[in-house]
Amino acid sequence: MASYDIAVIPGDGTGPEVIREGVKVLKAASSKFGIDFKFVEYPYGAEHYLKTGETLPDSAIQEFKEFDAIYLGAVGDPRVKPGILERGLLLKLRFDLDLYVNLRPATLYEGVWTPLKDKTHEHINFVVIRENTEGLYIGAGGFHFKGTKQEVAIQEMVCTRFGTERIIRYAFEYTRKYGREKKLTFVGKTNVLTYAHDLWARVFEEVSKEYPDVKTDYAHVDATCMWMVKNPEWFDVIVTDNMFGDIITDLAAIIQGGLGVAAGANINPNGVSMFEPMGGSAPKYAGKNVINPIAAIEAGRLMLWFLGEEEAAKAIQDAVKKTVKMMKSMNAGQMGYTTQEVGDLVVKHLLES
Ligand code: IPM
Ligand code: MN
């Protein structure tokens, strides 16, 4: 029997509530498919930080390396200054575990409301592969003359040949294997980022020669935002840098039904990977049993897929598809069900299948 050790970080706000439903679904999949999970819970997040001053110790990073995957709820709390938990926890996980692929599927399931008029599940079905360890996120830069009228703030964007090539290569491999139309679009800003995205464009072109079966395309990031609204069906797989990936995946999330359904995988193809719902900790809904757990369940589904349990992952996805059809809305408090009831419905559909 396959057995997996999963480190669980429920985190802040609604994180624990949605992770509870995700774990419930994984346990149901475990009984149905004969997969054994061992979940070990970690306390990191705002509460832990406020109590101890610790965000994520290096010892935890070392421990996580012994696991098969990490399952994270949400981090963030209005009592903690912006940047502390983001850099100290979420980005630290991404950087220290070298989770260089941020894979975010944007699939509009049948029956889920999209703000795009005239677009249905037939039109919105693409994947964004975001570089996750470089670019504007590395935290290089600084202030000069801080607090004066002469103040200068510098935030450096760093793209390495190594980092660019490995994400582009991953995207080509992914497109070859899973692409709906085997089409990979590089989204950048080559007309302005004439160094950073010149490197990206050259590497993209070079690597593409090894994948003659994959169709390639290029779109500026600003135009991508228009097309994602006007013609989302044009996209199959997108590869892009860290900052642009952050921005366009929020747009992608809203057209697939919002943060209640959008999930992402933070992947180190040669190590331990982390799976998370894309929405934040939504403090105003915390503890009310009204938040949508589908995104967290989907993150669990991506985890199974990544672990190679493709049959179980597909079964969870089918159960999710049946469940969302019954829900009134993907928004917190408007689902027609409580958080727990949505989890129960997914389990029911999973076990019936
Ligand atoms: C995301 C989030 C994070 C990011 C924040 C919380 C640091 O917006 O996962 O997209 O910018 O990557
Ligand atoms: Mn984001």
GROMACS .gro file of C-alpha atoms and ligand atoms in nm:
model
  366
    1MET     CA    1   0.000   0.000   0.000
    2ALA     CA    2   0.136   0.340  -0.094
    3SER     CA    3   0.197   0.548   0.213
    4TYR     CA    4   0.259   0.922   0.233
    5ASP     CA    5   0.374   1.149   0.512
    6ILE     CA    6   0.205   1.486   0.486
    7ALA     CA    7   0.304   1.793   0.686
    8VAL     CA    8  -0.007   2.002   0.746
    9ILE     CA    9   0.008   2.374   0.821
   10PRO     CA   10  -0.355   2.481   0.873
   11GLY     CA   11  -0.240   2.839   0.938
   12ASP     CA   12  -0.459   3.141   1.003
   13GLY     CA   13  -0.815   3.262   0.967
   14THR     CA   14  -1.023   3.019   0.767
   15GLY     CA   15  -0.715   2.805   0.690
   16PRO     CA   16  -0.788   2.543   0.959
   17GLU     CA   17  -1.154   2.509   0.854
   18VAL     CA   18  -1.081   2.448   0.489
   19ILE     CA   19  -0.785   2.218   0.559
   20ARG     CA   20  -1.009   2.009   0.786
   21GLU     CA   21  -1.241   1.946   0.489
   22GLY     CA   22  -0.945   1.878   0.261
   23VAL     CA   23  -0.805   1.621   0.504
   24LYS     CA   24  -1.150   1.465   0.534
   25VAL     CA   25  -1.163   1.417   0.156
   26LEU     CA   26  -0.807   1.280   0.146
   27LYS     CA   27  -0.897   1.030   0.418
   28ALA     CA   28  -1.200   0.920   0.218
   29ALA     CA   29  -0.978   0.876  -0.088
   30SER     CA   30  -0.737   0.683   0.126
   31SER     CA   31  -1.000   0.427   0.225
   32LYS     CA   32  -1.132   0.397  -0.129
   33PHE     CA   33  -0.800   0.371  -0.310
   34GLY     CA   34  -0.589   0.198  -0.046
   35ILE     CA   35  -0.355   0.490   0.006
   36ASP     CA   36  -0.217   0.546   0.352
   37PHE     CA   37  -0.164   0.901   0.478
   38LYS     CA   38   0.014   1.010   0.791
   39PHE     CA   39  -0.066   1.371   0.871
   40VAL     CA   40   0.157   1.569   1.106
   41GLU     CA   41   0.027   1.911   1.203
   42TYR     CA   42   0.249   2.218   1.244
   43PRO     CA   43   0.141   2.534   1.427
   44TYR     CA   44   0.304   2.800   1.209
   45GLY     CA   45   0.112   3.115   1.125
   46ALA     CA   46   0.010   3.442   1.285
   47GLU     CA   47  -0.095   3.301   1.623
   48HIS     CA   48   0.235   3.118   1.662
   49TYR     CA   49   0.426   3.427   1.551
   50LEU     CA   50   0.245   3.656   1.793
   51LYS     CA   51   0.310   3.412   2.079
   52THR     CA   52   0.670   3.322   2.003
   53GLY     CA   53   0.811   3.573   1.753
   54GLU     CA   54   0.890   3.281   1.525
   55THR     CA   55   0.762   3.260   1.165
   56LEU     CA   56   0.917   2.937   1.035
   57PRO     CA   57   1.237   2.807   1.191
   58ASP     CA   58   1.508   2.649   0.978
   59SER     CA   59   1.461   2.331   1.178
   60ALA     CA   60   1.106   2.305   1.036
   61ILE     CA   61   1.241   2.337   0.683
   62GLN     CA   62   1.477   2.047   0.759
   63GLU     CA   63   1.188   1.841   0.901
   64PHE     CA   64   0.967   1.915   0.599
   65LYS     CA   65   1.231   1.763   0.373
   66GLU     CA   66   1.150   1.426   0.528
   67PHE     CA   67   0.785   1.448   0.420
   68ASP     CA   68   0.625   1.356   0.090
   69ALA     CA   69   0.430   1.680   0.069
   70ILE     CA   70   0.314   1.986   0.258
   71TYR     CA   71  -0.050   2.088   0.277
   72LEU     CA   72  -0.104   2.451   0.371
   73GLY     CA   73  -0.426   2.635   0.460
   74ALA     CA   74  -0.359   3.006   0.462
   75VAL     CA   75  -0.133   3.255   0.630
   76GLY     CA   76  -0.203   3.618   0.713
   77ASP     CA   77  -0.362   3.812   0.993
   78PRO     CA   78  -0.447   4.181   1.026
   79ARG     CA   79  -0.253   4.195   1.355
   80VAL     CA   80   0.072   4.115   1.177
   81LYS     CA   81   0.241   4.378   0.960
   82PRO     CA   82   0.227   4.295   0.586
   83GLY     CA   83   0.535   4.112   0.465
   84ILE     CA   84   0.632   3.934   0.787
   85LEU     CA   85   0.438   3.612   0.739
   86GLU     CA   86   0.456   3.634   0.361
   87ARG     CA   87   0.836   3.652   0.360
   88GLY     CA   88   0.892   3.460   0.681
   89LEU     CA   89   0.663   3.169   0.606
   90LEU     CA   90   0.509   3.135   0.262
   91LEU     CA   91   0.797   3.270   0.055
   92LYS     CA   92   1.048   3.104   0.288
   93LEU     CA   93   0.887   2.768   0.209
   94ARG     CA   94   0.900   2.843  -0.162
   95PHE     CA   95   1.261   2.960  -0.153
   96ASP     CA   96   1.419   2.728   0.102
   97LEU     CA   97   1.254   2.416  -0.040
   98ASP     CA   98   1.328   2.541  -0.393
   99LEU     CA   99   0.963   2.510  -0.501
  100TYR     CA  100   1.041   2.664  -0.834
  101VAL     CA  101   0.719   2.571  -1.012
  102ASN     CA  102   0.394   2.739  -0.913
  103LEU     CA  103   0.129   2.551  -1.105
  104ARG     CA  104  -0.216   2.705  -1.104
  105PRO     CA  105  -0.491   2.543  -1.309
  106ALA     CA  106  -0.778   2.768  -1.415
  107THR     CA  107  -1.064   2.536  -1.497
  108LEU     CA  108  -1.420   2.660  -1.482
  109TYR     CA  109  -1.629   2.363  -1.374
  110GLU     CA  110  -1.974   2.321  -1.520
  111GLY     CA  111  -2.235   2.511  -1.325
  112VAL     CA  112  -1.988   2.749  -1.161
  113TRP     CA  113  -2.057   3.118  -1.213
  114THR     CA  114  -1.798   3.320  -1.401
  115PRO     CA  115  -1.802   3.700  -1.433
  116LEU     CA  116  -1.732   3.656  -1.804
  117LYS     CA  117  -2.047   3.693  -2.006
  118ASP     CA  118  -2.096   3.429  -2.277
  119LYS     CA  119  -1.811   3.212  -2.147
  120THR     CA  120  -1.865   2.864  -2.005
  121HIS     CA  121  -1.663   2.562  -1.895
  122GLU     CA  122  -1.596   2.509  -2.264
  123HIS     CA  123  -1.391   2.827  -2.277
  124ILE     CA  124  -1.202   2.844  -1.950
  125ASN     CA  125  -0.957   2.561  -1.911
  126PHE     CA  126  -0.593   2.655  -1.895
  127VAL     CA  127  -0.294   2.629  -1.663
  128VAL     CA  128  -0.052   2.898  -1.554
  129ILE     CA  129   0.301   2.785  -1.471
  130ARG     CA  130   0.459   3.062  -1.270
  131GLU     CA  131   0.829   3.081  -1.190
  132ASN     CA  132   0.834   3.075  -0.810
  133THR     CA  133   1.185   3.147  -0.681
  134GLU     CA  134   1.326   3.443  -0.874
  135GLY     CA  135   1.230   3.770  -1.040
  136LEU     CA  136   1.100   4.054  -0.829
  137TYR     CA  137   1.034   3.822  -0.537
  138ILE     CA  138   1.390   3.755  -0.427
  139GLY     CA  139   1.388   4.050  -0.190
  140ALA     CA  140   1.704   4.216  -0.320
  141GLY     CA  141   1.725   4.592  -0.306
  142GLY     CA  142   1.708   4.852  -0.039
  143PHE     CA  143   1.650   5.209   0.063
  144HIS     CA  144   1.878   5.506   0.041
  145PHE     CA  145   1.806   5.818   0.246
  146LYS     CA  146   1.499   5.650   0.391
  147GLY     CA  147   1.239   5.889   0.524
  148THR     CA  148   1.388   6.194   0.351
  149LYS     CA  149   1.274   6.378   0.041
  150GLN     CA  150   1.569   6.224  -0.144
  151GLU     CA  151   1.460   5.872  -0.063
  152VAL     CA  152   1.540   5.605  -0.319
  153ALA     CA  153   1.385   5.259  -0.306
  154ILE     CA  154   1.528   4.985  -0.523
  155GLN     CA  155   1.366   4.646  -0.572
  156GLU     CA  156   1.569   4.430  -0.801
  157MET     CA  157   1.437   4.179  -1.050
  158VAL     CA  158   1.671   3.885  -1.087
  159CYS     CA  159   1.635   3.623  -1.357
  160THR     CA  160   1.908   3.364  -1.390
  161ARG     CA  161   1.975   3.149  -1.691
  162PHE     CA  162   1.947   2.843  -1.466
  163GLY     CA  163   1.617   2.948  -1.308
  164THR     CA  164   1.466   3.059  -1.637
  165GLU     CA  165   1.564   2.745  -1.819
  166ARG     CA  166   1.435   2.502  -1.557
  167ILE     CA  167   1.087   2.659  -1.537
  168ILE     CA  168   1.058   2.682  -1.915
  169ARG     CA  169   1.168   2.321  -1.948
  170TYR     CA  170   0.912   2.214  -1.687
  171ALA     CA  171   0.643   2.404  -1.878
  172PHE     CA  172   0.732   2.233  -2.206
  173GLU     CA  173   0.729   1.891  -2.040
  174TYR     CA  174   0.396   1.968  -1.874
  175THR     CA  175   0.243   2.093  -2.201
  176ARG     CA  176   0.364   1.788  -2.390
  177LYS     CA  177   0.207   1.558  -2.132
  178TYR     CA  178  -0.108   1.739  -2.025
  179GLY     CA  179  -0.171   2.030  -2.264
  180ARG     CA  180  -0.522   2.032  -2.407
  181GLU     CA  181  -0.391   2.161  -2.741
  182LYS     CA  182  -0.021   2.114  -2.670
  183LYS     CA  183   0.025   2.488  -2.686
  184LEU     CA  184   0.256   2.683  -2.458
  185THR     CA  185   0.238   3.062  -2.436
  186PHE     CA  186   0.521   3.262  -2.287
  187VAL     CA  187   0.373   3.567  -2.116
  188GLY     CA  188   0.617   3.851  -2.060
  189LYS     CA  189   0.697   4.210  -2.138
  190THR     CA  190   0.979   4.183  -2.389
  191ASN     CA  191   0.918   4.536  -2.516
  192VAL     CA  192   1.009   4.690  -2.181
  193LEU     CA  193   1.198   4.431  -1.975
  194THR     CA  194   1.462   4.425  -2.245
  195TYR     CA  195   1.714   4.240  -2.028
  196ALA     CA  196   1.516   4.007  -1.806
  197HIS     CA  197   1.261   3.901  -2.063
  198ASP     CA  198   1.509   3.904  -2.344
  199LEU     CA  199   1.678   3.622  -2.155
  200TRP     CA  200   1.340   3.452  -2.110
  201ALA     CA  201   1.256   3.488  -2.480
  202ARG     CA  202   1.590   3.346  -2.590
  203VAL     CA  203   1.568   3.050  -2.354
  204PHE     CA  204   1.204   2.987  -2.455
  205GLU     CA  205   1.300   2.982  -2.821
  206GLU     CA  206   1.600   2.760  -2.761
  207VAL     CA  207   1.420   2.504  -2.545
  208SER     CA  208   1.124   2.499  -2.785
  209LYS     CA  209   1.349   2.334  -3.047
  210GLU     CA  210   1.356   2.022  -2.831
  211TYR     CA  211   0.975   2.010  -2.829
  212PRO     CA  212   0.865   2.022  -3.194
  213ASP     CA  213   0.532   1.868  -3.089
  214VAL     CA  214   0.450   2.167  -2.868
  215LYS     CA  215   0.306   2.478  -3.036
  216THR     CA  216   0.449   2.800  -2.899
  217ASP     CA  217   0.316   3.151  -2.866
  218TYR     CA  218   0.407   3.478  -2.701
  219ALA     CA  219   0.183   3.741  -2.541
  220HIS     CA  220   0.266   4.060  -2.356
  221VAL     CA  221   0.135   4.047  -2.002
  222ASP     CA  222  -0.092   4.350  -2.044
  223ALA     CA  223  -0.250   4.204  -2.357
  224THR     CA  224  -0.283   3.871  -2.175
  225CYS     CA  225  -0.509   4.044  -1.922
  226MET     CA  226  -0.737   4.156  -2.203
  227TRP     CA  227  -0.742   3.822  -2.379
  228MET     CA  228  -0.799   3.629  -2.063
  229VAL     CA  229  -1.124   3.822  -2.035
  230LYS     CA  230  -1.216   3.835  -2.402
  231ASN     CA  231  -1.088   3.499  -2.531
  232PRO     CA  232  -0.977   3.277  -2.243
  233GLU     CA  233  -1.016   2.976  -2.476
  234TRP     CA  234  -0.700   3.088  -2.656
  235PHE     CA  235  -0.490   2.974  -2.363
  236ASP     CA  236  -0.376   2.621  -2.295
  237VAL     CA  237  -0.058   2.638  -2.088
  238ILE     CA  238   0.109   2.967  -1.994
  239VAL     CA  239   0.462   3.006  -1.860
  240THR     CA  240   0.557   3.334  -1.698
  241ASP     CA  241   0.776   3.498  -1.436
  242ASN     CA  242   0.706   3.531  -1.067
  243MET     CA  243   0.546   3.876  -1.050
  244PHE     CA  244   0.340   3.850  -1.368
  245GLY     CA  245   0.239   3.500  -1.264
  246ASP     CA  246   0.115   3.635  -0.932
  247ILE     CA  247  -0.099   3.896  -1.104
  248ILE     CA  248  -0.247   3.695  -1.390
  249THR     CA  249  -0.334   3.403  -1.164
  250ASP     CA  250  -0.569   3.624  -0.964
  251LEU     CA  251  -0.740   3.713  -1.291
  252ALA     CA  252  -0.741   3.346  -1.386
  253ALA     CA  253  -0.885   3.258  -1.045
  254ILE     CA  254  -1.177   3.495  -1.070
  255ILE     CA  255  -1.281   3.373  -1.414
  256GLN     CA  256  -1.276   3.013  -1.289
  257GLY     CA  257  -1.515   3.105  -1.010
  258GLY     CA  258  -1.297   3.286  -0.759
  259LEU     CA  259  -1.073   3.218  -0.466
  260GLY     CA  260  -1.324   2.970  -0.327
  261VAL     CA  261  -1.221   2.723  -0.596
  262ALA     CA  262  -0.869   2.818  -0.711
  263ALA     CA  263  -0.578   2.606  -0.590
  264GLY     CA  264  -0.210   2.592  -0.660
  265ALA     CA  265   0.085   2.358  -0.639
  266ASN     CA  266   0.430   2.481  -0.538
  267ILE     CA  267   0.652   2.215  -0.685
  268ASN     CA  268   1.008   2.103  -0.648
  269PRO     CA  269   1.012   1.819  -0.902
  270ASN     CA  270   1.302   1.660  -0.712
  271GLY     CA  271   1.193   1.724  -0.358
  272VAL     CA  272   0.903   1.789  -0.127
  273SER     CA  273   0.626   2.008  -0.273
  274MET     CA  274   0.361   2.228  -0.115
  275PHE     CA  275  -0.008   2.253  -0.200
  276GLU     CA  276  -0.238   2.539  -0.104
  277PRO     CA  277  -0.571   2.699  -0.181
  278MET     CA  278  -0.505   3.033  -0.349
  279GLY     CA  279  -0.733   3.239  -0.129
  280GLY     CA  280  -0.597   3.406   0.181
  281SER     CA  281  -0.695   3.362   0.543
  282ALA     CA  282  -1.021   3.561   0.504
  283PRO     CA  283  -1.028   3.663   0.874
  284LYS     CA  284  -1.379   3.804   0.858
  285TYR     CA  285  -1.521   3.459   0.780
  286ALA     CA  286  -1.302   3.266   1.025
  287GLY     CA  287  -1.478   3.023   1.256
  288LYS     CA  288  -1.819   3.076   1.094
  289ASN     CA  289  -1.838   2.755   0.892
  290VAL     CA  290  -1.925   2.960   0.580
  291ILE     CA  291  -1.601   2.959   0.381
  292ASN     CA  292  -1.576   2.754   0.063
  293PRO     CA  293  -1.346   2.453   0.115
  294ILE     CA  294  -1.340   2.355  -0.254
  295ALA     CA  295  -1.009   2.535  -0.319
  296ALA     CA  296  -0.845   2.345  -0.031
  297ILE     CA  297  -0.996   2.017  -0.153
  298GLU     CA  298  -0.861   2.096  -0.498
  299ALA     CA  299  -0.517   2.162  -0.347
  300GLY     CA  300  -0.538   1.815  -0.191
  301ARG     CA  301  -0.636   1.677  -0.529
  302LEU     CA  302  -0.328   1.840  -0.689
  303MET     CA  303  -0.118   1.686  -0.413
  304LEU     CA  304  -0.245   1.338  -0.501
  305TRP     CA  305  -0.184   1.404  -0.868
  306PHE     CA  306   0.171   1.513  -0.792
  307LEU     CA  307   0.233   1.207  -0.574
  308GLY     CA  308   0.141   0.992  -0.874
  309GLU     CA  309  -0.203   0.890  -0.743
  310GLU     CA  310  -0.370   1.003  -1.063
  311GLU     CA  311  -0.673   0.776  -1.032
  312ALA     CA  312  -0.757   0.903  -0.683
  313ALA     CA  313  -0.693   1.261  -0.795
  314LYS     CA  314  -0.932   1.219  -1.086
  315ALA     CA  315  -1.196   1.069  -0.858
  316ILE     CA  316  -1.172   1.369  -0.624
  317GLN     CA  317  -1.202   1.603  -0.918
  318ASP     CA  318  -1.513   1.421  -1.041
  319ALA     CA  319  -1.662   1.443  -0.691
  320VAL     CA  320  -1.582   1.815  -0.681
  321LYS     CA  321  -1.749   1.861  -1.019
  322LYS     CA  322  -2.067   1.698  -0.890
  323THR     CA  323  -2.056   1.901  -0.571
  324VAL     CA  324  -2.010   2.245  -0.728
  325LYS     CA  325  -2.310   2.178  -0.951
  326MET     CA  326  -2.522   2.157  -0.636
  327MET     CA  327  -2.383   2.471  -0.474
  328LYS     CA  328  -2.562   2.804  -0.515
  329SER     CA  329  -2.242   3.004  -0.527
  330MET     CA  330  -1.869   2.967  -0.472
  331ASN     CA  331  -1.869   3.267  -0.238
  332ALA     CA  332  -1.843   3.244   0.139
  333GLY     CA  333  -2.184   3.248   0.304
  334GLN     CA  334  -2.374   3.205  -0.023
  335MET     CA  335  -2.300   2.843  -0.102
  336GLY     CA  336  -2.633   2.705   0.015
  337TYR     CA  337  -2.427   2.476   0.241
  338THR     CA  338  -2.186   2.516   0.529
  339THR     CA  339  -1.813   2.455   0.493
  340GLN     CA  340  -1.852   2.114   0.653
  341GLU     CA  341  -2.150   2.020   0.438
  342VAL     CA  342  -1.955   2.096   0.121
  343GLY     CA  343  -1.676   1.867   0.245
  344ASP     CA  344  -1.933   1.598   0.327
  345LEU     CA  345  -2.084   1.625  -0.021
  346VAL     CA  346  -1.746   1.577  -0.187
  347VAL     CA  347  -1.683   1.272   0.034
  348LYS     CA  348  -2.027   1.132  -0.047
  349HIS     CA  349  -1.975   1.173  -0.422
  350LEU     CA  350  -1.627   1.028  -0.397
  351LEU     CA  351  -1.740   0.718  -0.209
  352GLU     CA  352  -2.037   0.665  -0.442
  353SER     CA  353  -1.827   0.673  -0.756
  354IPM     C1  354   0.013   3.412  -0.398
  354IPM     C2  355   0.012   3.521  -0.295
  354IPM     C3  356   0.154   3.541  -0.244
  354IPM     C4  357   0.240   3.579  -0.363
  354IPM     C5  358   0.168   3.642  -0.131
  354IPM     C6  359   0.078   3.610  -0.015
  354IPM     C7  360   0.311   3.657  -0.085
  354IPM     O1  361  -0.040   3.638  -0.346
  354IPM     O2  362   0.045   3.298  -0.361
  354IPM     O3  363  -0.019   3.440  -0.514
  354IPM     O4  364   0.251   3.699  -0.396
  354IPM     O5  365   0.297   3.490  -0.425
  355MN      MN  366  -0.110   3.619  -0.550
   0.00000   0.00000   0.00000
